[in-house]
Each structure stands twice: as structure tokens, then as C-alpha cells.
CSV table of C-alpha atoms (C1' of nucleotides) and ligand atoms in Angstrom, one decimal:
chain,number,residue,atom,x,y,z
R,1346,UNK,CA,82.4,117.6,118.8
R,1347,UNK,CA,83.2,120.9,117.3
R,1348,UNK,CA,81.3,124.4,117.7
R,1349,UNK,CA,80.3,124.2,114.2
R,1350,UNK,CA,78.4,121.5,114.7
R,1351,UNK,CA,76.5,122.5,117.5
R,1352,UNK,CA,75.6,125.5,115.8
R,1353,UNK,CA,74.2,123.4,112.8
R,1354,UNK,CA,71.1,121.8,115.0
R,1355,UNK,CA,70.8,124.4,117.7
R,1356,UNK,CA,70.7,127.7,115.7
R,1357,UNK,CA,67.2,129.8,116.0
R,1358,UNK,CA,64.9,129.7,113.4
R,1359,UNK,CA,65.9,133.3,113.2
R,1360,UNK,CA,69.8,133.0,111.7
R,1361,UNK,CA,69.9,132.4,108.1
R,1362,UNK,CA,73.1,131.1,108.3
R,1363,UNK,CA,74.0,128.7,105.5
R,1364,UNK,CA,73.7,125.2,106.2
R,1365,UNK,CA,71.8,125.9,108.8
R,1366,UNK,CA,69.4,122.7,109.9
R,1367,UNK,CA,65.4,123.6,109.1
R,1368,UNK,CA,63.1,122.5,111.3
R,1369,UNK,CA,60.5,119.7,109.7
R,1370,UNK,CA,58.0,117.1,110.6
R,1371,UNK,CA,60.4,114.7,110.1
R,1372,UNK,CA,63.1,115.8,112.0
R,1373,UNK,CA,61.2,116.8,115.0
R,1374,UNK,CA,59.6,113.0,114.7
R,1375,UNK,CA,62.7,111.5,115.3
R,1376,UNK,CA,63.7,113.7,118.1
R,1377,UNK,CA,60.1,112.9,119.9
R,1378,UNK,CA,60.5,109.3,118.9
R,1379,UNK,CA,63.6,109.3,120.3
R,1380,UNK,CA,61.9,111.3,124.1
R,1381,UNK,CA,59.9,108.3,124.4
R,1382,UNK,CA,62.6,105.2,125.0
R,1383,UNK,CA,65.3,105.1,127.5
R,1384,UNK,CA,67.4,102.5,126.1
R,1385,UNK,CA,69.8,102.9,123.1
R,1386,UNK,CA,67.8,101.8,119.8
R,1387,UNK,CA,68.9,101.4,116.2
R,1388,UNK,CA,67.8,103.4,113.3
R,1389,UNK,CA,65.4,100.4,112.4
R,1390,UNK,CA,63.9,100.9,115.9
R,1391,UNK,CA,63.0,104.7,115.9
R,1392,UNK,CA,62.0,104.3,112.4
R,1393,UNK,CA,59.3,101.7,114.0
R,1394,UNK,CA,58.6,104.0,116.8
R,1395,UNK,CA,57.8,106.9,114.3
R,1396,UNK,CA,55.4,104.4,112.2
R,1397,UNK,CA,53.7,102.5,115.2
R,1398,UNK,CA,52.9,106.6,116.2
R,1399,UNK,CA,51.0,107.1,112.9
R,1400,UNK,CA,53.3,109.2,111.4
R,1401,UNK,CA,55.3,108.5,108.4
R,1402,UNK,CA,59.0,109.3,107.8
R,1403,UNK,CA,61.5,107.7,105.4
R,1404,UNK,CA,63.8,105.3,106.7
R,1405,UNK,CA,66.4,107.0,104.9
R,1406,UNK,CA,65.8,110.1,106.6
R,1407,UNK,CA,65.3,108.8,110.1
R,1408,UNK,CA,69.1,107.2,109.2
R,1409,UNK,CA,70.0,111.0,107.9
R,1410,UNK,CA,68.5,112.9,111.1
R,1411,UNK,CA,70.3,110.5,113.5
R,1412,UNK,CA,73.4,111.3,112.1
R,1413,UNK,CA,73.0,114.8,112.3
R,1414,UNK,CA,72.4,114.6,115.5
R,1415,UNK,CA,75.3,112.6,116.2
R,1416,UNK,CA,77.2,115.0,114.8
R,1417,UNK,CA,75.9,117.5,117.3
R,1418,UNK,CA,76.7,115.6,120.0
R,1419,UNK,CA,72.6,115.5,120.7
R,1420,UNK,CA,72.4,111.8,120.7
R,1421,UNK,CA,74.7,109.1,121.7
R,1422,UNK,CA,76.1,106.5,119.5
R,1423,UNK,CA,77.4,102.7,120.1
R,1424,UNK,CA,78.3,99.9,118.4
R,1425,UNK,CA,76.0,96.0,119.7
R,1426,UNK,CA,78.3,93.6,119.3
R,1427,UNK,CA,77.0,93.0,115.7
R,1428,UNK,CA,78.1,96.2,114.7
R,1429,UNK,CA,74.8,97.8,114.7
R,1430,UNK,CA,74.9,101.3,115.4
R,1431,UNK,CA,72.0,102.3,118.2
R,1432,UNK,CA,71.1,106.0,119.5
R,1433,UNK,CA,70.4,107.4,122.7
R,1434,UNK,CA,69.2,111.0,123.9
R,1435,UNK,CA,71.0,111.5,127.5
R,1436,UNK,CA,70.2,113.9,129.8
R,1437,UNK,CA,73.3,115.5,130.0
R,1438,UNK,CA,75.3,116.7,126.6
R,1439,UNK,CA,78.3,116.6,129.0
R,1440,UNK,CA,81.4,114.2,128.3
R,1441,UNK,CA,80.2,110.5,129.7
R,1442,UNK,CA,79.9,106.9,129.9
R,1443,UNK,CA,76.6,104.3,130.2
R,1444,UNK,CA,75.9,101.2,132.1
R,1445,UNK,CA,73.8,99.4,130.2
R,1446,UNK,CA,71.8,96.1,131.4
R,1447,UNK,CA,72.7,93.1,129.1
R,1448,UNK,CA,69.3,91.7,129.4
R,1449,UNK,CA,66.7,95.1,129.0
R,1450,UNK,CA,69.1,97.3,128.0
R,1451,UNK,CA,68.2,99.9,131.0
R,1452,UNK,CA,71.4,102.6,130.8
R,1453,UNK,CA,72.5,104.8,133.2
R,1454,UNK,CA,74.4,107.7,132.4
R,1455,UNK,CA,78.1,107.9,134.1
R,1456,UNK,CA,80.8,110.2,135.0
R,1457,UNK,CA,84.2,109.0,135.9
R,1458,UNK,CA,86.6,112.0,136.5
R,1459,UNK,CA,88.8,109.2,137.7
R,1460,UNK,CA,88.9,107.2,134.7
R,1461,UNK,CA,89.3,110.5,132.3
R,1462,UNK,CA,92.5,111.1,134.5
R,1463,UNK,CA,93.5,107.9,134.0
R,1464,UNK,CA,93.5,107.7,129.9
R,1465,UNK,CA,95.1,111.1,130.2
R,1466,UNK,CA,97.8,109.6,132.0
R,1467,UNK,CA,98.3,106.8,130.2
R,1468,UNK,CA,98.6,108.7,127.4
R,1469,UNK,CA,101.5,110.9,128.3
R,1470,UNK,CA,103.2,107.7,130.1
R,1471,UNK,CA,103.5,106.6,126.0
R,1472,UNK,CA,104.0,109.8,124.8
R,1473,UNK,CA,100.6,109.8,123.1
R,1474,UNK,CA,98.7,113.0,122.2
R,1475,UNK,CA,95.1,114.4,121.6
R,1476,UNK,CA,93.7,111.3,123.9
R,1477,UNK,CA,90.2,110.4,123.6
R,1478,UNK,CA,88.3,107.3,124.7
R,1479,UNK,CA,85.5,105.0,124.5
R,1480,UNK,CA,84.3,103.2,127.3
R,1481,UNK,CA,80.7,101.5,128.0
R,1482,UNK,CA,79.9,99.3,131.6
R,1483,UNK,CA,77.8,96.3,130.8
R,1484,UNK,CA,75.8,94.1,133.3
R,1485,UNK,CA,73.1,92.8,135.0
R,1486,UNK,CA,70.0,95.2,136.3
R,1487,UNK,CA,68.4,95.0,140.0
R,1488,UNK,CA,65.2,94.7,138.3
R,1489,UNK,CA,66.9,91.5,135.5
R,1490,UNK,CA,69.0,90.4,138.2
R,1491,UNK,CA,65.6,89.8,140.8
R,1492,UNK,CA,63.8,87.7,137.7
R,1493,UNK,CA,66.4,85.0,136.5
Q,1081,UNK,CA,85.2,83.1,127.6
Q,1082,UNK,CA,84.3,79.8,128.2
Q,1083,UNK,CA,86.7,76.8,129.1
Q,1084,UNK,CA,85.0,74.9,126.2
Q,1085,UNK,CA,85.3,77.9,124.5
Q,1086,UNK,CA,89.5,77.5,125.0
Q,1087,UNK,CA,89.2,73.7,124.8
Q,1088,UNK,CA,87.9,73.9,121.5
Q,1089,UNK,CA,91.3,75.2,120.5
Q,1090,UNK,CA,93.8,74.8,122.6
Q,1091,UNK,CA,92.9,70.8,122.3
Q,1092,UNK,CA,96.6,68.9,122.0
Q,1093,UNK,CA,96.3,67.1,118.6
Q,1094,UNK,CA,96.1,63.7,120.7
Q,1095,UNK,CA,92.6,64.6,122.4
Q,1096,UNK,CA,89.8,63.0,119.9
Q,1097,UNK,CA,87.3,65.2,121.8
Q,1098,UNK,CA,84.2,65.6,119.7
Q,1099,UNK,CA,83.8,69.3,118.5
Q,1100,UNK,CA,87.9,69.7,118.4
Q,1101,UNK,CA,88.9,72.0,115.9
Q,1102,UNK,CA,91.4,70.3,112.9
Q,1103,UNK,CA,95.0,71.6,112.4
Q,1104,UNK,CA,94.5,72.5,108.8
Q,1105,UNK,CA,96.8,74.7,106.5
Q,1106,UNK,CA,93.7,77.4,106.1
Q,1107,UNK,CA,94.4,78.3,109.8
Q,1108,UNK,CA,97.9,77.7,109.9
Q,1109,UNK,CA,97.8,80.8,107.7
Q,1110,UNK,CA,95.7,83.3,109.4
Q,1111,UNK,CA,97.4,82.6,112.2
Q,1112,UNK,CA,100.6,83.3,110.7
Q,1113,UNK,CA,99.7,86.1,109.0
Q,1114,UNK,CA,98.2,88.0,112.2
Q,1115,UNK,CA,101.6,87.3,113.6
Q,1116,UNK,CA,103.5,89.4,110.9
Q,1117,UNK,CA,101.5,92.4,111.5
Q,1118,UNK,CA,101.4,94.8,115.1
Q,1119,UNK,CA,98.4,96.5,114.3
Q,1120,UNK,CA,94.7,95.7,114.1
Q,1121,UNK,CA,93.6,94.4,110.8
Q,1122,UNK,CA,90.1,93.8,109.0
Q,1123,UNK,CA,89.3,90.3,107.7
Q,1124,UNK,CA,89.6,91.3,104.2
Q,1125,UNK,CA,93.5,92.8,104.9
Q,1126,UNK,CA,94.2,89.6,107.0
Q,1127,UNK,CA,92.9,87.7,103.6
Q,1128,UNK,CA,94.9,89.4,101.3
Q,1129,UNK,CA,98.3,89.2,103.6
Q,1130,UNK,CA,97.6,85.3,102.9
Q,1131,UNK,CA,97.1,86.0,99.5
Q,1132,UNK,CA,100.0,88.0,99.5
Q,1133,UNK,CA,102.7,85.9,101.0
Q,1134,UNK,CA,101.8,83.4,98.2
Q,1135,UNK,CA,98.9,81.1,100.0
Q,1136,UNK,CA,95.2,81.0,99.2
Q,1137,UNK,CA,92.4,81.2,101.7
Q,1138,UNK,CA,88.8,81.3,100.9
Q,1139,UNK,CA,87.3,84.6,102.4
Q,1140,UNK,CA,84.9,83.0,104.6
Q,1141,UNK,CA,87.4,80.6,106.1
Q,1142,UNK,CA,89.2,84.0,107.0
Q,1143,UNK,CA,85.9,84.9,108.5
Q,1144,UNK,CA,85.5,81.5,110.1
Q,1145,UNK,CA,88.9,81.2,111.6
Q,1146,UNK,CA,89.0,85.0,112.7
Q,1147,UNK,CA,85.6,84.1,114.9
Q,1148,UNK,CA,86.3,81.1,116.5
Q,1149,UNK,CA,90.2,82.6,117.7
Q,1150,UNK,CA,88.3,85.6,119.0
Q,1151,UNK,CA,85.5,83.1,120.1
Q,1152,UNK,CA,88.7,81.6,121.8
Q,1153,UNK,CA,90.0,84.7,123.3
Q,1154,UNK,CA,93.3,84.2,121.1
Q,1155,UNK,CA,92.4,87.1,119.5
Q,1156,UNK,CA,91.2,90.5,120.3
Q,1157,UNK,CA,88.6,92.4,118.4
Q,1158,UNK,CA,87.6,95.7,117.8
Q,1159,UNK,CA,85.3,98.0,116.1
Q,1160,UNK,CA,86.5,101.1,113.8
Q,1161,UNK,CA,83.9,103.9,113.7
Q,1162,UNK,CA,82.9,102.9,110.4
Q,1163,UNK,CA,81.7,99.4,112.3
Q,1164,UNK,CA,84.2,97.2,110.5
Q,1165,UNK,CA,85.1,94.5,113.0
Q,1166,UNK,CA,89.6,94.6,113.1
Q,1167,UNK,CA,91.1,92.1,115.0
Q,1168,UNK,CA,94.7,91.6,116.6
Q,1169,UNK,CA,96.6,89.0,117.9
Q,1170,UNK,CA,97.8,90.6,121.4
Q,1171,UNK,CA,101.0,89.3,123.7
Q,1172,UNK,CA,98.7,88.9,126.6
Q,1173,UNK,CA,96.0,86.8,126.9
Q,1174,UNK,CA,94.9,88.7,129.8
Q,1175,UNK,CA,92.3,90.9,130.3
Q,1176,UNK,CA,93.7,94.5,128.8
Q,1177,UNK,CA,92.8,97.2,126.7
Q,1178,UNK,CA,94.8,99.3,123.7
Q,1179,UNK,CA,95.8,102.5,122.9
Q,1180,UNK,CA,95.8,103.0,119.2
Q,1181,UNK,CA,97.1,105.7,117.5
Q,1182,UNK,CA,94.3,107.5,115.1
Q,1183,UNK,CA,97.0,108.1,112.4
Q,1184,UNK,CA,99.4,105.1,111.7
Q,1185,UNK,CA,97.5,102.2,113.9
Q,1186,UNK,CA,100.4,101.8,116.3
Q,1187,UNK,CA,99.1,99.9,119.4
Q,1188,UNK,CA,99.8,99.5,123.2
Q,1189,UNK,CA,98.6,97.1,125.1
Q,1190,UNK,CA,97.3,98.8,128.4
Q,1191,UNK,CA,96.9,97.0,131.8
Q,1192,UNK,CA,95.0,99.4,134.3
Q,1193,UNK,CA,93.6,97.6,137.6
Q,1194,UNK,CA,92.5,101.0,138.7
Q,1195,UNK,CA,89.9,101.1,135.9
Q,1196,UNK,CA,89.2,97.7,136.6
Q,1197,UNK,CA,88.1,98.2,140.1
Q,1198,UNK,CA,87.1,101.9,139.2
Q,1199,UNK,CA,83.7,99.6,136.7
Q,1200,UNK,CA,83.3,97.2,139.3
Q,1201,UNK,CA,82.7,99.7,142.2
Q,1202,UNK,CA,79.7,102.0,139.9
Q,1203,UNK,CA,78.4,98.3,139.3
Q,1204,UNK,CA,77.8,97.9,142.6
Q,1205,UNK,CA,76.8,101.6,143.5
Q,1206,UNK,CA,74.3,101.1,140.7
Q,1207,UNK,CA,73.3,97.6,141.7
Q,1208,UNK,CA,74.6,95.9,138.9
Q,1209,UNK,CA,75.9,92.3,138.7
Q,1210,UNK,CA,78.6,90.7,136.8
Q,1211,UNK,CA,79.7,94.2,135.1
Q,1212,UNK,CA,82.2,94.4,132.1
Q,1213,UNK,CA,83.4,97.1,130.3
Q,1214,UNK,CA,84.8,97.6,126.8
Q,1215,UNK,CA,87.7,100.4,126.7
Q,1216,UNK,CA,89.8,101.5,124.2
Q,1217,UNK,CA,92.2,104.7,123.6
Q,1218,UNK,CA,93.2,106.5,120.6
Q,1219,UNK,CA,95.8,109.3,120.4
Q,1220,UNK,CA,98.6,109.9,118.1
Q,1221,UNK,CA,101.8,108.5,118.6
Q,1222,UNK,CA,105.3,110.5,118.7
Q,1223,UNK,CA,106.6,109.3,116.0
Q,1224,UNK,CA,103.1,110.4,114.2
Q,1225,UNK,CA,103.2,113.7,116.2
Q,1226,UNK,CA,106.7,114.4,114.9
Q,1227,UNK,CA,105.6,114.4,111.2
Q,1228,UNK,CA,102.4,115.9,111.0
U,1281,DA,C1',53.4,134.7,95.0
U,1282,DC,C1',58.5,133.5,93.4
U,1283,DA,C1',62.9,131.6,93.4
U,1284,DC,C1',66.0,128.6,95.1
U,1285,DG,C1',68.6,125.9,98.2
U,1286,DA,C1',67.5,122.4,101.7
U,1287,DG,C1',65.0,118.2,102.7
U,1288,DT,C1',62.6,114.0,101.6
U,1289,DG,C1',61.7,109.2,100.1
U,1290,DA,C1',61.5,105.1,97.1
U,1291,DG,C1',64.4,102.3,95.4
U,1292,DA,C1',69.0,101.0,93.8
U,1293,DA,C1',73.6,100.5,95.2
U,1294,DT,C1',77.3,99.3,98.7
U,1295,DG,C1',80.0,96.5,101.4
U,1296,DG,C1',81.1,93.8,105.2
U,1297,DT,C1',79.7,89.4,107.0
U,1298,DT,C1',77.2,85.0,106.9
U,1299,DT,C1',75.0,81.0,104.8
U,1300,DT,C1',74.7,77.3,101.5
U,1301,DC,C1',76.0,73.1,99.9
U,1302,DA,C1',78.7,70.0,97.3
U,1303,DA,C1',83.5,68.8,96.9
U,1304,DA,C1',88.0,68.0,99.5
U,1305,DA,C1',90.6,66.8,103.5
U,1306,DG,C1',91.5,64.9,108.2
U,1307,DC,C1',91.0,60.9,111.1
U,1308,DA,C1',90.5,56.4,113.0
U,1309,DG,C1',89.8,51.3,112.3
U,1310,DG,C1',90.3,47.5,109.7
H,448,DC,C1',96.6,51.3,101.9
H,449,DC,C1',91.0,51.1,101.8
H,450,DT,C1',86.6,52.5,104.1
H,451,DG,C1',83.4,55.2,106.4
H,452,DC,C1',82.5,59.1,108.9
H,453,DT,C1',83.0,64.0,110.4
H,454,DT,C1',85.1,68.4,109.7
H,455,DT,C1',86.6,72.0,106.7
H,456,DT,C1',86.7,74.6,102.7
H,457,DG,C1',85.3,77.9,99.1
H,458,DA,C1',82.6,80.0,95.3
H,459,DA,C1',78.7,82.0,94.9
H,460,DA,C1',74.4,83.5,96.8
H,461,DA,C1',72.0,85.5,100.6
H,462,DC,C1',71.8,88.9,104.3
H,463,DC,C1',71.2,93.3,106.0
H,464,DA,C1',72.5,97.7,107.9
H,465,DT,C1',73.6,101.8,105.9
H,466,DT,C1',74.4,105.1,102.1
H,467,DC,C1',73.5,107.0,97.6
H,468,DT,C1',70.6,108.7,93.7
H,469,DC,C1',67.7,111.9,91.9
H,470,DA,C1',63.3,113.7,90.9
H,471,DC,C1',60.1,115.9,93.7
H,472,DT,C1',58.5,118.7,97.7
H,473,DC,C1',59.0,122.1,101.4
H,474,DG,C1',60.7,126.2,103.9
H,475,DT,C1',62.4,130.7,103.8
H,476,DG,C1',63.5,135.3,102.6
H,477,DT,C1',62.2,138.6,99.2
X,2686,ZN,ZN1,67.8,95.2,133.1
X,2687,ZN,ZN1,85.3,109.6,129.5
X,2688,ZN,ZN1,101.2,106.7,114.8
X,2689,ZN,ZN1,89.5,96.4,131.8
DNA sequence: ACACGAGTGAGAATGGTTTTCAAAAGCAGG
DNA sequence: CCTGCTTTTGAAAACCATTCTCACTCGTGT
């Protein structure tokens, strides 16, 4: 993610820079919406969330808002295996990886300064430059695991 | 995968096992066609390589055949970031992952058992059972880097 | 209060993928 | 070769997540 971007979502209220993000109901409803889950959840899902809460925000702007915050590197993005996109809020805005429980969907938030030494390896082995990577852990929960 | 997952293809033409899949010309050509290219390619391209080299494929047998050789594990599949699902027919049938370069699609075929026991140990310092992973790489190849 | 660019939402448009279903093609067995 | 039965195919329609359109509303600095 560049600085740029940051700077779009994160800048005070104060700084009239253009294209600067404003701060509206319906922004700040996704962002809560997206505080309550843990699990990743699809534009669909938060828009849901937003409604079953009383509030009332377009889909098309729940759709807009989580992409802005993608773009900030706020929220997390992957692919289900359908190709649906789904969002997450981590803890950390840090580079990192998720386990995620095939069956609930529980996620736990990884760092693997092994594995980022590895790609970056690899990558000079072929003579590749400007690696990057994407990498998810999927499996089976204590808690899913305990209830078969 | 499944072994009646492989069975379902791999079936020698002699075994009437219900559920085999036929030998037709429709597959003949996908197949053939994802062996003339080295990079990933969308359903749609793979379509219009047939169409291309002279043959004629319905779209959705494309889409058919494309699933069950993935379903198979003949084929591997990916995701671009715009969620198009790309699929390639690798030299290995074995588990690996790719580094693809972001400009021309060039693609390696990586082997690492370090990652491979790097997922299963956070599996199990996390509690999880039967843990996968989905890795990829992207970077830009030399000869991309050479002509920017 | 005013002006104006940013933000919103209902609905239409997109575009990849799947489904439908009737016609065509394999595959015994006779 | 016929015959009956199952699988496969393909054109078109259905699906469905996501994006776009555009008239209208809101937020902000003056
Ligand atoms: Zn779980
Ligand atoms: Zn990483
Ligand atoms: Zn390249
Ligand atoms: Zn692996």
C-alpha cells in the first residue's frame, strides 16, 4: 500500500487536502459494522449487519467504503473459493497472514518472518524482482474440531 | 482431491465404471489447447485458443471441462485480483505453488517443503487440524525487468 | 447563508460463471 | 448395423457479485 493511500482515510478532519475522505454516517457504519464480527465477511454481509442494526446504508456504498479501505490497507481482502471477495479488520495493519477455520470461519492473525524470507529467496533464486505474496492457512478449529 | 475424484478421469477407456467421464473431441481440445500455452489462462482465452486453432467448443463445455480437470487435480487454478478464476496445466501433479510474473505471466513452478512444514507447525501451535494453505508469488521476471 | 466538490443510493449495466433442456453423440447388447 | 440407454453438448437464459450512472444530498470552508 502506498503513503498516499494512507493519508486518504487517516487524514484529520483538519487538512483540507484534496481528495481527502470525509467522515459520514455511512462510512463510519461500515467501519463499526465491521468492529463487531471477527471473521472475514462479504460486502453482502456487512451490508446486512448495517440493516439488522437499524441503520440504513446503500449497498452500493457499503461496496465503495470497503474498497477504500482496502485501499488503505485498513481492512483485509480474500478471495472464498467462489471468488467472493470478503473483508476483515485485523488488529495489526502490519504485513500478515490468517488461519482461518473451514467450518466457522474463526481467523487468527499470522506472522511468518520465515516464510517472508523464503519468497524473497525464491525470488532471487529465479531472478525475479519486486516479490510479493499471498498466502492464507486453512483448517479445522479446537472449538469445530471438539463438535464433529 | 479425492481418488474418485482421479478415477473419474484417469479411468482407462476399458473400465465401464458408472460416472466415467467420455473421451469426446470437446475435451480433447481444451486439453490440447492448455498444453500450447505456459501461462495461466481464463476460460474465455482457453475458449477462444480452440476457436482459434480452427475447432469449436461451446463456452460452457469449456467451463465444464476446466472444473472437472481442476476437480481432478490435472489442472491448477488460480484467482487474478479482479476474481477471474485462470487455470494452468502444470508439469507436476504434485503439491506446489507458482511464481508469476505481474507483467508478462511467465510462471515457475515452486516446490518449498520448508513452507510446507513452516503451515503445518502454526496449525498445530494454534490447534488446528488438517491445515492447508494457498500460496502464490508474483514478481517480474528478468527478461521483463530488462525492458521496462 | 452560499457555493461547490465529495458522497450517496436506486436502479441499470457488466461480466464471469452456471443452469436449462432439447438435440447429438458415445456405448453396449442384440 | 439397429436399439435403448446414458452422457455430453451448446445456445440461450438465469445468476449474482460488483460496478456504473446520475440526479440529489451533505460537508466544508468562506
Ligand atoms: Zn472453527
Ligand atoms: Zn507474508
Ligand atoms: Zn515477465
Ligand atoms: Zn504448499
Amino acid at each position: 500500500m502506498t503513503n498516499t493511500d494512507r493519508d486518504r482515510v487517516s487524514a484529520a478532519p483538519s487538512s483540507p487536502e484534496p481528495g481527502a475522505l470525509r467522515p459520514t454516517r455511512q462510512r463510519t457504519a461500515v467501519t463499526e459494522a465491521l468492529g463487531t464480527v471477527a471473521d472475514f465477511r462479504s460486502a453482502q454481509e456487512i451490508h446486512d449487519l448495517i440493516a439488522g442494526h437499524g441503520e440504513k446504508v446503500g449497498l452500493a456504498t457499503v461496496y465503495r467504503t470497503l474498497a477504500a479501505l482496502a485501499d488503505a490497507g485498513v481492512v483485509d481482502v480474500l478471495r472464498t473459493e467462489e471468488g467472493e471477495a470478503v473483508y476483515r479488520r485485523c488488529a495489526t495493519t502490519r504485513h500478515h497472514h490468517h488461519l482461518v477455520c473451514r467450518t466457522c470461519g474463526a481467523t487468527e492473525e499470522i506472522e511468518g518472518p520465515a516464510v517472508e524470507d523464503w519468497a524473497g529467496a525464491i525470488g532471487r533464486t529465479f531472478g525475479y524482482a519486486d516479490i510479493s505474496h499471498e498466502l492464507e492457512l486453512f483448517g479445522t478449529c479446537p472449538k469445530c474440531a471438539g463438535a464433529p
